[in-house]
XYZ file of C-alpha atoms in Angstrom:
716
model
C 20.434 97.687 155.642
C 21.632 96.829 159.130
C 23.010 93.528 157.927
C 24.993 95.255 155.177
C 26.404 97.799 157.626
C 27.579 95.089 160.042
C 29.160 93.174 157.126
C 31.083 96.210 155.943
C 32.373 96.951 159.427
C 33.534 93.378 159.917
C 35.475 93.553 156.665
C 37.284 96.673 157.806
C 38.179 95.468 161.286
C 39.767 92.124 160.385
C 42.473 93.511 158.044
C 43.256 96.264 160.558
C 44.054 93.751 163.253
C 46.158 91.647 160.920
C 47.903 94.722 159.523
C 48.925 95.897 162.935
C 50.655 92.601 163.697
C 52.394 92.534 160.299
C 53.607 96.101 160.638
C 55.174 95.376 164.029
C 57.170 92.462 162.586
C 58.207 94.459 159.560
C 59.422 97.355 161.682
C 61.569 95.011 163.778
C 63.091 93.442 160.659
C 63.723 96.872 159.098
C 65.442 98.188 162.202
C 67.766 95.189 162.429
C 68.402 95.323 158.661
C 69.377 98.991 158.849
C 71.678 98.255 161.768
C 73.209 95.374 159.792
C 73.708 97.731 156.806
C 75.588 100.256 158.931
C 77.728 97.582 160.559
C 78.624 95.840 157.237
C 79.470 99.145 155.607
C 81.798 100.069 158.457
C 83.479 96.666 158.573
C 83.804 95.936 154.850
C 84.715 99.442 153.642
C 87.020 100.537 156.461
C 88.769 97.212 157.129
C 87.974 97.270 160.845
C 89.288 94.257 162.779
C 85.875 93.575 164.373
C 83.466 91.045 162.969
C 85.981 88.912 161.081
C 83.938 85.854 161.870
C 81.320 87.092 159.366
C 83.258 89.337 156.991
C 86.216 86.982 156.415
C 84.104 84.140 154.905
C 82.237 86.672 152.738
C 85.493 88.097 151.364
C 86.911 84.624 150.814
C 83.814 83.575 148.888
C 83.295 86.634 146.657
C 86.629 88.469 146.886
C 86.764 92.228 146.516
C 83.241 92.571 144.994
C 81.901 91.719 148.483
C 82.037 95.468 149.301
C 78.843 95.904 147.215
C 76.840 93.722 149.657
C 75.797 96.658 151.940
C 74.550 98.616 148.920
C 72.305 95.754 147.838
C 71.037 95.389 151.422
C 70.239 99.116 151.623
C 68.331 99.035 148.308
C 66.329 95.997 149.504
C 65.534 97.797 152.756
C 64.278 100.917 150.939
C 62.198 98.838 148.529
C 60.658 96.689 151.271
C 59.678 99.816 153.280
C 58.065 101.337 150.196
C 56.104 98.234 149.179
C 55.735 96.834 152.772
C 57.033 93.435 151.682
C 60.152 91.449 152.538
C 61.028 89.405 149.364
C 64.040 87.818 151.094
C 64.362 85.018 148.496
C 64.544 87.615 145.724
C 67.267 89.418 147.694
C 69.334 86.300 148.195
C 69.082 85.167 144.541
C 69.852 88.607 143.158
C 72.794 89.224 145.506
C 74.292 85.805 144.820
C 74.054 86.130 141.010
C 75.371 89.688 140.951
C 78.293 89.036 143.309
C 79.141 85.804 141.448
C 79.230 87.638 138.127
C 81.379 90.428 139.574
C 83.719 87.843 141.105
C 84.088 86.119 137.710
C 84.950 89.420 136.006
C 87.481 90.155 138.785
C 89.065 86.730 138.254
C 89.235 87.474 134.496
C 91.051 90.758 135.171
C 93.377 88.935 137.564
C 94.166 86.460 134.780
C 95.017 89.341 132.401
C 96.879 91.532 134.913
C 98.676 88.858 136.895
C 100.735 91.318 138.965
C 97.713 93.177 140.309
C 96.149 92.723 143.768
C 92.719 91.773 142.435
C 90.946 88.802 144.061
C 87.869 87.065 142.706
C 87.234 84.827 145.698
C 86.585 81.115 145.854
C 83.306 81.319 143.909
C 84.672 83.663 141.243
C 87.852 81.649 140.677
C 85.959 78.344 140.529
C 83.325 79.650 138.114
C 85.987 81.276 135.931
C 87.971 78.024 135.699
C 84.908 75.999 134.857
C 83.637 78.398 132.201
C 87.124 78.915 130.735
C 87.457 75.185 130.175
C 84.193 75.296 128.194
C 84.308 78.598 126.267
C 87.701 80.121 127.004
C 88.386 83.440 128.744
C 86.042 85.308 126.412
C 83.214 82.882 127.093
C 83.813 83.143 130.849
C 83.672 86.931 130.638
C 80.396 86.820 128.683
C 78.903 84.357 131.204
C 79.914 86.680 134.068
C 78.215 89.639 132.372
C 75.089 87.510 131.938
C 75.070 86.698 135.678
C 75.428 90.384 136.540
C 72.597 91.321 134.166
C 70.208 88.690 135.592
C 71.128 89.500 139.195
C 70.622 93.242 138.715
C 67.290 92.567 137.041
C 66.149 90.339 139.937
C 67.294 92.877 142.535
C 66.090 96.124 141.010
C 63.272 94.846 138.713
C 64.328 97.265 135.977
C 61.739 97.695 133.174
C 64.250 97.550 130.334
C 61.784 98.184 127.513
C 60.298 101.203 129.218
C 63.798 102.481 130.041
C 64.875 102.193 126.405
C 61.747 103.966 125.244
C 62.267 106.757 127.747
C 65.927 107.128 126.764
C 64.997 107.225 123.080
C 62.354 109.857 123.804
C 64.815 112.026 125.732
C 67.446 111.771 122.989
C 64.904 112.552 120.284
C 63.654 115.608 122.176
C 67.232 116.833 122.636
C 67.973 116.335 118.934
C 64.796 118.164 117.891
C 65.648 121.044 120.205
C 69.164 121.205 118.759
C 67.865 121.196 115.176
C 65.336 123.924 116.002
C 68.050 126.074 117.593
C 70.300 125.463 114.596
C 67.550 126.488 112.171
C 66.886 129.661 114.170
C 70.598 130.478 114.116
C 70.759 129.949 110.340
C 67.733 132.177 109.865
C 69.318 134.947 111.935
C 72.598 134.659 109.988
C 70.711 134.725 106.686
C 68.747 137.801 107.744
C 71.961 139.554 108.776
C 73.582 138.747 105.409
C 70.474 139.904 103.545
C 70.497 143.212 105.409
C 74.182 143.677 104.611
C 73.684 142.932 100.918
C 70.715 145.293 100.696
C 72.873 148.159 101.940
C 75.568 147.450 99.330
C 75.261 148.562 95.654
C 73.560 145.948 93.443
C 74.422 144.821 89.986
C 71.414 144.136 87.749
C 71.817 141.411 85.128
C 68.749 141.284 82.875
C 67.020 142.879 79.956
C 65.431 146.312 80.263
C 61.822 145.065 80.142
C 62.461 142.534 82.970
C 64.372 144.761 85.447
C 61.762 144.478 88.207
C 61.432 140.690 88.003
C 65.209 140.215 87.939
C 65.739 142.357 91.049
C 63.193 140.244 92.953
C 64.992 137.062 91.885
C 68.306 138.531 93.048
C 66.844 139.267 96.472
C 65.618 135.683 96.759
C 68.997 134.314 95.695
C 70.756 136.511 98.228
C 68.737 134.915 100.985
C 69.987 131.437 100.027
C 72.877 130.100 102.086
C 76.247 129.587 100.432
C 76.822 126.156 98.837
C 78.692 123.527 100.791
C 82.430 123.723 100.107
C 84.190 120.348 100.367
C 87.749 121.579 100.663
C 90.368 118.854 101.214
C 93.234 119.596 103.559
C 96.733 118.703 102.399
C 97.570 116.591 105.444
C 100.432 114.218 104.751
C 101.218 111.098 106.683
C 104.196 111.330 109.017
C 105.166 107.683 108.757
C 107.462 106.754 105.842
C 106.203 104.556 103.011
C 106.792 100.844 102.694
C 110.462 101.148 101.785
C 111.467 103.124 104.848
C 109.595 100.711 107.097
C 111.542 97.816 105.618
C 114.713 99.765 106.218
C 113.877 100.116 109.905
C 113.093 96.444 110.193
C 116.329 95.534 108.476
C 118.280 97.715 110.911
C 116.741 95.969 113.908
C 117.316 92.534 112.384
C 121.027 93.263 112.037
C 121.396 93.063 115.823
C 121.056 89.300 115.596
C 124.122 87.212 114.803
C 123.315 84.707 112.009
C 125.636 82.014 110.843
C 128.078 82.567 107.971
C 125.862 80.722 105.474
C 122.744 82.677 106.468
C 124.708 85.929 106.365
C 125.970 85.240 102.856
C 122.479 84.326 101.641
C 120.427 87.037 103.346
C 122.798 89.969 103.386
C 122.029 91.291 99.855
C 118.279 91.278 100.565
C 118.596 92.914 103.940
C 120.977 95.641 102.863
C 118.891 96.835 99.901
C 117.135 100.087 100.706
C 114.299 101.729 98.854
C 114.862 105.415 98.063
C 113.961 107.961 100.771
C 111.427 110.720 100.230
C 114.101 113.373 100.756
C 115.245 112.817 97.165
C 112.007 114.360 95.882
C 110.869 117.967 95.876
C 108.976 119.090 98.957
C 105.278 119.877 98.393
C 103.759 123.332 98.663
C 103.326 124.526 102.240
C 99.884 126.038 101.603
C 97.019 124.502 103.567
C 94.322 125.638 101.114
C 93.749 123.770 97.864
C 91.927 125.743 95.191
C 90.410 129.250 95.221
C 89.434 131.113 98.369
C 85.918 131.246 99.787
C 85.417 134.793 98.446
C 86.367 133.723 94.923
C 84.056 130.723 95.166
C 81.153 132.942 96.326
C 81.706 135.328 93.414
C 81.913 132.499 90.870
C 78.785 130.879 92.332
C 76.791 134.095 91.890
C 77.959 134.512 88.277
C 77.071 130.908 87.523
C 73.568 131.172 88.976
C 72.948 134.515 87.230
C 73.953 132.961 83.908
C 71.512 130.090 84.416
C 68.699 132.519 85.276
C 69.395 134.603 82.185
C 68.534 131.472 80.157
C 65.391 130.848 82.261
C 66.877 127.697 83.823
C 65.785 127.069 87.417
C 68.839 125.601 89.128
C 71.148 126.386 92.023
C 74.700 125.617 93.104
C 74.518 123.150 96.002
C 78.173 122.184 96.437
C 81.694 123.177 95.491
C 84.750 120.877 95.396
C 87.947 122.935 94.983
C 90.877 121.159 93.364
C 94.487 122.092 92.572
C 93.768 123.048 88.924
C 89.979 122.928 88.478
C 87.032 123.494 90.802
C 83.860 121.477 90.409
C 80.578 123.329 90.952
C 77.630 121.033 91.614
C 74.418 122.388 90.060
C 71.103 120.881 91.126
C 68.239 121.586 88.688
C 64.732 122.160 89.977
C 62.074 119.500 89.285
C 61.046 119.512 85.644
C 64.310 120.974 84.296
C 66.045 118.790 81.714
C 69.744 118.055 82.023
C 70.224 118.636 78.293
C 69.096 122.250 78.655
C 71.960 122.891 81.088
C 74.599 120.945 79.159
C 73.731 122.759 75.916
C 74.754 126.157 77.339
C 78.191 125.036 78.546
C 79.909 127.396 76.078
C 77.816 130.333 77.327
C 78.759 129.452 80.900
C 82.433 129.318 79.897
C 82.057 132.798 78.404
C 80.404 134.153 81.542
C 83.018 132.543 83.836
C 85.898 133.714 81.574
C 87.245 130.155 81.593
C 89.575 128.564 79.080
C 87.418 125.488 78.874
C 84.694 123.769 80.872
C 84.056 120.072 81.227
C 80.518 119.009 82.121
C 79.796 115.823 84.081
C 76.082 115.145 83.752
C 75.135 113.760 86.169
C 77.763 113.266 88.865
C 77.855 109.544 89.792
C 76.035 109.009 93.072
C 74.607 112.555 93.271
C 71.517 114.349 91.987
C 73.584 117.182 90.509
C 75.485 118.205 87.384
C 79.199 118.962 87.696
C 80.827 121.944 85.968
C 84.626 121.737 86.201
C 85.955 125.293 85.844
C 89.719 126.020 85.745
C 91.224 127.989 88.614
C 92.848 131.357 88.045
C 95.913 130.240 90.029
C 96.568 126.517 89.502
C 98.731 124.639 92.003
C 101.418 122.100 91.143
C 100.878 118.573 92.455
C 104.257 117.152 93.440
C 105.187 113.504 93.513
C 106.283 113.576 97.135
C 102.957 114.790 98.523
C 101.112 111.879 96.899
C 103.682 109.354 98.164
C 103.163 110.716 101.682
C 99.380 110.354 101.553
C 97.989 107.467 103.649
C 96.156 106.009 100.639
C 99.560 105.314 99.045
C 101.870 104.826 102.037
C 99.508 102.396 103.789
C 98.520 100.452 100.662
C 99.015 96.679 100.892
C 99.493 96.225 97.148
C 103.034 96.075 95.826
C 102.129 97.613 92.456
C 100.374 100.727 93.764
C 101.211 103.835 91.717
C 100.576 107.522 92.358
C 98.604 109.380 89.709
C 97.965 112.817 91.235
C 94.888 114.493 92.692
C 91.266 114.229 91.642
C 89.282 117.293 90.623
C 88.004 117.593 94.218
C 91.554 117.606 95.622
C 91.679 114.058 96.991
C 94.787 111.944 96.212
C 94.498 109.608 93.243
C 96.257 106.235 93.193
C 95.818 102.995 91.272
C 97.009 99.388 91.458
C 98.625 98.078 88.276
C 97.858 94.457 89.112
C 94.144 95.328 89.161
C 94.116 97.397 85.971
C 95.594 94.933 84.734
C 96.957 96.757 81.653
C 96.969 100.474 80.925
C 96.822 102.643 77.816
C 98.098 106.239 78.036
C 97.397 108.585 75.127
C 97.815 112.304 74.684
C 99.080 114.964 72.351
C 102.619 116.340 72.399
C 103.466 118.397 75.505
C 100.352 117.208 77.358
C 102.262 115.523 80.194
C 102.226 111.964 78.892
C 105.891 111.202 79.608
C 105.647 112.748 83.090
C 102.712 110.439 83.783
C 104.818 107.435 82.744
C 107.722 108.633 84.932
C 105.431 109.074 87.949
C 104.262 105.457 87.655
C 107.807 104.126 87.333
C 109.010 106.166 90.331
C 106.015 104.932 92.354
C 107.024 101.335 91.664
C 110.630 102.099 92.626
C 109.406 103.480 95.964
C 107.171 100.457 96.595
C 109.049 97.352 95.508
C 112.527 95.868 95.587
C 114.262 94.442 92.505
C 113.368 90.872 93.446
C 109.689 91.850 93.675
C 109.088 93.948 90.543
C 111.043 94.037 87.276
C 110.745 96.724 84.598
C 111.016 96.060 80.868
C 111.477 99.557 79.424
C 111.052 100.172 75.680
C 111.860 103.699 74.521
C 111.942 104.235 70.720
C 112.482 107.983 71.293
C 115.781 107.180 73.095
C 115.533 110.230 75.400
C 112.846 109.520 78.028
C 113.513 106.177 79.717
C 117.312 106.155 79.333
C 117.483 107.847 82.745
C 116.861 104.418 84.305
C 119.850 102.687 82.700
C 121.750 100.408 85.066
C 119.071 100.236 87.760
C 118.656 96.916 89.610
C 114.965 96.814 88.628
C 115.800 96.693 84.904
C 114.821 93.518 83.051
C 115.000 92.124 79.519
C 114.167 88.437 78.971
C 116.070 88.171 75.688
C 119.448 88.953 77.264
C 121.397 88.305 80.452
C 121.479 90.644 83.405
C 125.033 91.785 82.508
C 123.875 93.133 79.117
C 120.420 94.384 80.016
C 119.551 97.933 78.951
C 116.596 100.063 77.940
C 115.331 98.796 74.565
C 115.643 101.587 71.986
C 114.939 100.031 68.560
C 111.957 98.287 67.014
C 113.782 95.023 66.285
C 114.963 94.756 69.885
C 111.467 95.538 71.127
C 110.015 92.716 69.021
C 112.598 90.249 70.334
C 112.046 91.325 73.930
C 108.264 90.994 73.704
C 108.481 87.624 71.981
C 110.922 86.416 74.635
C 108.524 87.675 77.285
C 105.790 85.604 75.658
C 107.984 82.533 76.162
C 108.559 83.533 79.789
C 104.804 83.771 80.153
C 104.317 80.306 78.675
C 106.964 78.929 81.029
C 105.194 80.491 83.996
C 101.945 78.935 82.860
C 103.478 75.470 83.115
C 104.986 76.240 86.527
C 101.664 77.547 87.848
C 99.950 74.478 86.434
C 102.311 72.211 88.332
C 101.797 74.224 91.535
C 98.012 74.195 90.944
C 97.600 77.931 91.487
C 95.759 80.491 89.401
C 97.645 83.755 90.027
C 101.013 85.091 91.129
C 99.883 85.852 94.692
C 98.830 82.243 95.227
C 102.046 80.998 93.656
C 104.247 83.127 95.913
C 102.363 81.830 98.933
C 102.899 78.280 97.631
C 106.588 79.008 97.002
C 107.130 80.148 100.590
C 105.598 76.951 101.933
C 107.632 74.712 99.589
C 110.961 76.606 99.788
C 110.790 77.623 96.124
C 111.876 80.909 94.569
C 109.096 83.483 94.465
C 107.964 84.942 91.148
C 108.402 88.652 90.517
C 106.028 91.052 88.796
C 107.014 92.188 85.300
C 105.821 95.626 84.208
C 106.367 96.425 80.522
C 106.522 100.152 79.739
C 106.431 101.263 76.103
C 106.868 105.026 75.861
C 105.926 105.447 72.187
C 103.786 102.712 70.697
C 103.135 104.543 67.412
C 106.768 104.304 66.288
C 106.856 100.540 66.929
C 103.554 100.002 65.129
C 104.874 101.943 62.147
C 107.885 99.658 61.748
C 106.749 96.206 62.938
C 102.992 96.375 63.359
C 102.179 92.682 62.947
C 104.840 91.363 65.334
C 104.156 93.979 68.015
C 100.395 93.536 67.798
C 100.677 89.753 68.050
C 102.930 89.876 71.130
C 100.888 92.575 72.844
C 97.717 90.601 72.213
C 99.099 87.434 73.791
C 100.626 89.234 76.777
C 97.510 91.245 77.566
C 95.237 88.232 77.234
C 97.239 85.738 79.293
C 99.727 87.696 81.379
C 97.401 89.162 84.003
C 97.341 86.191 86.361
C 101.040 85.523 85.759
C 102.187 88.908 87.077
C 102.883 90.475 83.648
C 101.331 93.902 83.099
C 101.685 96.380 80.220
C 101.704 100.187 80.191
C 101.453 101.439 76.617
C 101.886 105.121 75.807
C 101.392 106.943 72.535
C 101.017 110.511 71.302
C 99.043 109.483 68.201
C 95.740 107.978 69.417
C 94.454 106.842 66.050
C 92.933 103.550 64.959
C 96.127 102.679 63.085
C 98.066 102.668 66.356
C 95.394 101.734 68.907
C 93.873 98.906 66.930
C 90.802 96.989 67.942
C 92.915 94.070 69.166
C 95.040 96.277 71.430
C 92.132 98.364 72.664
C 90.024 95.347 73.585
C 92.738 94.038 75.912
C 93.514 97.354 77.650
C 90.482 98.051 79.880
C 92.150 100.831 81.914
C 92.985 104.012 80.039
C 94.367 107.468 80.687
C 93.627 110.254 78.208
C 95.549 113.491 78.439
C 94.825 116.496 76.245
C 94.143 115.451 72.641
C 93.581 117.536 69.539
C 90.099 116.363 68.523
C 86.971 114.660 69.789
C 87.708 111.722 67.504
C 90.946 111.006 69.362
C 89.081 111.277 72.662
C 86.543 108.696 71.523
C 89.311 106.392 70.315
C 90.886 106.363 73.780
C 87.905 106.666 76.125
C 84.918 105.895 73.872
C 83.611 109.291 75.012
C 84.260 112.994 74.541
C 86.023 115.163 77.080
C 89.751 114.681 76.548
C 89.746 117.443 73.914
C 88.666 120.007 76.550
C 91.482 119.266 79.001
C 93.996 121.939 79.944
C 97.247 120.068 79.307
C 100.268 119.921 81.631
C 99.167 116.736 83.373
C 95.398 117.310 83.229
C 93.995 113.855 82.469
C 90.929 111.625 82.464
C 91.376 108.214 84.093
C 88.984 105.409 83.191
C 89.467 102.445 85.520
C 88.390 98.897 84.814
C 85.289 99.297 87.016
C 84.579 103.028 86.583
C 81.343 103.928 84.759
C 82.729 107.327 83.761
C 86.230 108.825 83.522
C 87.588 110.657 86.572
C 89.471 113.904 86.138
C 92.931 113.942 87.707
C 95.739 116.468 87.830
C 98.838 114.359 87.376
C 101.754 114.493 89.803
C 104.826 116.278 88.461
C 108.341 114.904 88.811
C 111.376 116.624 87.336
C 114.359 115.124 85.561
C 116.565 116.067 88.508
C 114.393 114.055 90.910
C 114.400 111.054 88.574
C 118.184 111.190 88.339
C 118.554 111.308 92.129
C 116.325 108.261 92.610
C 118.063 106.318 89.826
C 121.533 107.160 91.190
C 120.460 106.047 94.671
C 119.335 102.685 93.299
C 122.316 102.231 90.972
C 124.660 102.737 93.924
C 123.298 99.522 95.467
C 124.058 97.303 92.479
C 122.971 96.449 88.984
C 120.298 94.196 87.500
C 120.283 90.599 88.690
C 117.921 87.882 87.466
C 118.282 84.315 86.185
C 118.134 83.543 82.476
C 114.640 82.225 81.839
C 114.651 81.919 78.031
C 117.543 80.478 75.987
C 118.143 82.818 73.024
C 117.839 81.241 69.584
C 120.811 80.949 67.281
C 121.036 83.634 64.619
C 120.879 82.409 61.080
C 123.643 83.280 58.599
C 125.208 85.517 61.242
C 122.646 88.248 60.639
C 120.410 89.293 63.551
C 116.694 89.488 63.008
C 116.480 86.864 60.275
C 113.974 84.152 61.043
C 112.754 86.130 64.049
C 110.406 84.104 66.222
C 110.815 80.893 64.202
C 112.710 77.664 64.608
C 114.838 75.869 62.010
C 112.051 73.334 61.376
C 109.509 76.081 60.731
C 111.896 77.781 58.292
C 112.290 74.533 56.351
C 108.518 74.100 56.262
C 108.091 77.651 54.978
C 110.636 77.144 52.184
C 108.977 73.868 51.214
C 105.584 75.580 51.092
C 106.941 78.356 48.874
C 108.524 75.810 46.537
C 105.246 73.913 46.228
C 103.014 76.949 45.671
C 105.601 78.755 43.495
C 104.728 82.060 45.198
C 105.340 83.796 48.527
C 103.186 86.236 50.507
C 102.533 87.139 54.091
C 98.916 85.953 53.874
C 100.048 82.545 52.638
C 102.503 82.061 55.504
C 100.041 83.412 58.068
C 97.333 81.001 56.902
C 99.742 78.076 57.209
C 101.531 78.932 60.490
C 98.661 80.827 62.198
C 100.727 83.817 63.350
C 101.348 87.169 61.713
C 104.654 87.516 63.594
C 106.047 84.299 62.112
C 104.702 85.250 58.693
C 106.557 88.574 58.861
């Protein structure tokens, strides 16, 4: 026992003696270090003239970041006192790396802001030059940040993983507290609303034997919060569309003084101006689209009461007000079939006192069924408000057109070059011609005559004649001096067949240039100083009249153009008021993937256009269903309205700048026997072959000629 006691005492005495000597040395070092900290702080931060022998080399080495040296020294002093260790090597390495990184970042800022008074020092400038030669300015900046990170870690020994975990824990606790407070606030608001509703007179909707059960269900429904209302705000972009921007650029470019040759070549292009938005009617000044919140709350209650009267467990979870219709999103409870809700759509229309209801079951991307109910006070969607929307004004595509607004109030646009062809069908007075006008006006606001040409075919002779004489007008069968809107079936056949030849000519040109579409060709043309190709948009206002007179020739030309013209910049917009299989044949329908159906008279017509029902329940006056090339289901759109007065103003503005101008691309064939239309689409050799065939067979028929020449147009 005595031996153990002596051994323990000896162990305690030896460290005490050694500790006393170590503590004395540490205290001396700490005192001098604190004095050095005070002196460096005073000299470096105040610019005192004393001590330049030490401070001047430090500033020359590290530049302005040298002022952080006293802070690092003070932190080292506090840490060494706490842990009773010196760790001078750690201090030197950490200070050098940190100050070097800060000096590099200062040199980078000096390189960016050359007129500033920043100084990175000898070390910072040298490191920045060396790293810039290897990885550029960005690489030098990243290397400087890495030096700062390593130096700070060496100096302060920061536990990064623990810090991140602690920060994540603090943020999560704050978020949980916020969610709990939000839930308590919602509960208080719900209780206040329930108390208010209980004091008001109630309206019981149920049978006499189920009065008690129905009142309990009403109390539970009153405690539910109101559905989420996604109301779009009619905020229009302040910047002008593409045409006005080009106008501003052209004005600034006129300050330069080109030569006489350049002025004669570039002046027509620079002086052409796209029409301003002031020519169109101003949109409505209201900031609210669709019914008010009170009307939505009342309609939501009626809708849920109707579902409960049929013992269907479902609730309204969202409302999307639109200019003409409002979509109510109904989410069924687990176990409720969608068909049970869709089957009572007529009963819901009766309860909502609606003219017609369209059901979207389910809504793409949502676990809900959409009921589109017409508004009591529909709003007009003007052309100008869609042109001012950012989705149209900031579009990079030249063939972007404005359609209107979706059922939820958002602006609806499309790109013709991506459609790539469009079929528009609807009954009389459904807004079909207005839809065609809105697309044409959109193109006139987007593109110049040398970018987009319009081949307009109007058998009705009253709709598209407003665009006569515009510089965008185009007809491949005639020269630019005689171009006009095509008004007869024979002229339409000639124009389409001439356009087929233009298409074949473009194919050969694109083959030589080794490109596959018009965008690639225009890029190739710019590099090789060749003339760029323009888009050709063919608009046929009434296809049924042309099919009645020259079905075979029209169908053959439309088939070839729709199959081959997409990549060549040729796009078709076909419109008809008789959507039957005699007009929209299988050949035409197969090559028109994008379709717009306005109000039709029967479900059969709706299936002919969209391959689905729904167009027969539309409201008319521009209410349409748009089925894009990649859309799984049609989207409901309220079309933009444009008046005849607005169209005339835009056309007059464009006509004032000149008429149509384009090179002759197809040499017209000589008329036989002086009578136009005879031998249409055939050459003299083919006519001789046909007569020889008839003489040999001793009979003539369209099937015989078609079997020999392989084309119904030539046979006709």
